Coordinates of C-alpha atoms and ligand atoms in Angstrom, one line a residue:
X271 CA 10.7 -1.8 -24.5
X272 CA 9.0 0.1 -21.3
X273 CA 11.1 1.8 -18.6
X274 CA 9.5 1.4 -15.2
X275 CA 10.1 2.9 -11.8
X276 CA 9.1 2.0 -8.0
X277 CA 9.1 4.0 -4.6
X278 CA 7.7 2.9 -1.2
X279 CA 7.2 4.3 2.0
X280 CA 6.8 2.1 4.9
X281 CA 4.2 1.9 7.8
X282 CA 3.6 0.7 11.1
X283 CA 0.0 -1.4 10.6
X284 CA -1.3 -3.6 13.2
X285 CA -3.4 -6.4 12.3
X286 CA -4.8 -9.6 12.8
X287 CA -5.7 -13.2 10.7
X288 CA -8.6 -14.1 12.8
X289 CA -8.7 -17.9 10.8
X290 CA -5.3 -18.0 10.7
X291 CA -4.0 -22.1 11.8
X292 CA -0.8 -20.3 13.9
X293 CA 0.5 -16.9 15.6
X294 CA -1.5 -14.5 13.2
X295 CA -4.6 -14.9 14.4
X296 CA -3.3 -12.6 17.4
X297 CA -3.1 -9.3 17.3
X298 CA 0.3 -7.7 16.5
X299 CA 1.6 -5.6 13.9
X300 CA 4.3 -5.0 10.7
X301 CA 6.7 -2.7 9.8
X302 CA 4.9 -3.0 5.9
X303 CA 6.3 -1.4 2.5
X304 CA 4.1 -0.6 0.1
X305 CA 6.4 -0.3 -3.0
X306 CA 4.7 1.4 -6.9
X307 CA 5.6 -0.1 -9.7
X308 CA 5.3 2.3 -12.5
X309 CA 5.0 2.1 -16.3
X310 CA 5.4 4.5 -19.2
X311 CA 7.2 6.5 -21.5
X312 CA 10.3 8.7 -20.5
X313 CA 9.5 12.4 -20.4
X314 CA 11.5 14.1 -23.5
X315 CA 9.8 17.7 -23.7
X316 CA 12.7 20.1 -23.1
X317 CA 13.1 21.8 -20.4
X318 CA 10.1 20.8 -18.3
X319 CA 11.0 19.8 -14.3
X320 CA 10.7 16.1 -15.6
X321 CA 12.4 16.3 -18.6
X322 CA 14.3 12.7 -18.5
X323 CA 11.5 11.0 -15.9
X324 CA 8.7 9.0 -15.7
X325 CA 7.4 10.6 -12.6
X326 CA 9.3 12.7 -10.4
X327 CA 9.8 10.1 -7.8
X328 CA 8.8 12.9 -4.7
X329 CA 5.4 13.0 -6.5
X330 CA 5.0 9.5 -5.9
X331 CA 6.0 9.9 -2.7
X332 CA 3.5 12.2 -1.8
X333 CA 0.5 10.0 -3.1
X334 CA 2.1 7.0 -1.2
X335 CA 2.3 9.4 2.1
X336 CA -1.5 10.6 1.3
X337 CA -2.9 7.5 0.0
X338 CA -1.6 5.0 1.8
X339 CA 0.6 6.2 5.0
X340 CA -1.7 8.7 6.6
X341 CA -4.5 6.5 6.6
X342 CA -3.4 3.2 7.7
X343 CA 0.3 4.1 9.4
X344 CA -0.1 4.0 13.5
X345 CA -3.5 2.2 12.9
X346 CA -5.1 -1.5 13.6
X347 CA -6.6 -2.5 10.2
X348 CA -9.4 -5.1 10.9
X349 CA -12.1 -7.1 8.9
X350 CA -15.3 -6.1 8.7
X351 CA -16.1 -9.4 9.2
X352 CA -13.7 -10.4 13.1
X353 CA -16.3 -9.5 14.9
X354 CA -13.8 -10.0 18.3
X355 CA -11.3 -8.1 16.5
X356 CA -13.6 -5.1 16.2
X357 CA -14.7 -5.8 19.5
X358 CA -11.2 -5.4 20.6
X359 CA -10.6 -2.1 18.7
X360 CA -13.9 -0.3 19.7
X361 CA -12.7 -0.7 23.9
X362 CA -10.2 1.2 23.0
X363 CA -12.4 4.1 22.3
X364 CA -13.1 7.0 19.8
X365 CA -9.9 8.3 19.9
X366 CA -8.0 5.0 18.6
X367 CA -7.0 4.4 15.3
X368 CA -8.8 1.8 13.7
X369 CA -9.7 1.1 9.6
X370 CA -12.0 -1.4 8.7
X371 CA -11.4 -3.0 5.7
X372 CA -14.0 -5.3 3.8
X373 CA -11.3 -7.8 3.5
X374 CA -8.9 -10.1 5.5
X375 CA -5.9 -8.2 5.7
X376 CA -3.1 -10.2 4.9
X377 CA -0.3 -9.0 3.0
X378 CA -1.7 -10.0 -0.8
X379 CA -5.4 -8.3 0.1
X380 CA -3.1 -5.1 1.9
X381 CA -1.7 -5.1 -1.8
X382 CA -4.3 -5.3 -3.9
X383 CA -5.9 -2.8 -2.2
X384 CA -2.8 -0.4 -2.0
X385 CA -2.7 -0.7 -5.9
X386 CA -7.0 0.4 -6.2
X387 CA -6.5 3.3 -3.6
X388 CA -3.4 4.8 -5.7
X389 CA -3.7 3.5 -9.6
X390 CA -6.5 6.8 -9.9
X391 CA -3.6 9.2 -8.4
X392 CA -1.0 8.2 -11.1
X393 CA -1.2 11.0 -14.0
X394 CA 0.5 12.3 -16.2
X395 CA 0.3 15.7 -17.7
X396 CA 3.0 14.7 -20.4
X397 CA 0.9 12.0 -22.3
X398 CA 3.6 9.2 -22.0
X399 CA 1.6 6.5 -20.9
X400 CA 1.8 6.6 -17.5
X401 CA 0.3 3.4 -15.4
X402 CA 0.8 1.9 -12.3
X403 CA 1.3 -1.9 -13.1
X404 CA 1.9 -3.5 -9.8
X405 CA 1.8 -2.4 -6.0
X406 CA 4.5 -5.0 -3.4
X407 CA 3.8 -4.9 0.0
X408 CA 6.6 -6.5 2.0
X409 CA 5.2 -7.7 5.9
X410 CA 8.1 -8.9 7.0
X411 CA 12.1 -8.8 5.6
X412 CA 11.6 -12.9 4.1
X413 CA 7.6 -12.0 2.9
X414 CA 6.5 -10.2 0.0
X415 CA 3.1 -10.2 -1.6
X416 CA 2.6 -8.1 -5.5
X417 CA -0.5 -7.7 -7.0
X418 CA 0.1 -6.9 -10.5
X419 CA -2.2 -5.9 -13.4
Ligands
ZN576 ZN1 1.2 -10.3 10.4

């Protein structure tokens, strides 16, 4: 038996899928929702702040904000191999917020990126076996991708 918790943050982020057969190859953006799913044991140490929790939701939110939101919010995420997309971002100048990534920024790949980015920061001070087990990336109200270990 395992307890799991989830917490999300949202970002407004631009991207394009350069090889897409239809409209996704155009530069556009989404309000992304990155939702971390964490498993572990409930802390049963009497008197500590996290007693009765896996991890403080506000601590998860802070990590998501620092490592995900503050990196890609109001930024354009572009695949390093997307020469046209990169050129378009370069025209905008150095003050444009461009994030170059080594993958095509689909919801699936962004979910894995967010997972890999956040996972090292999910640690417990109480030995309650905390582990990031999944990252869900909602790209539209109808579209969700999950990277799960
Ligand atoms: Zn899109």
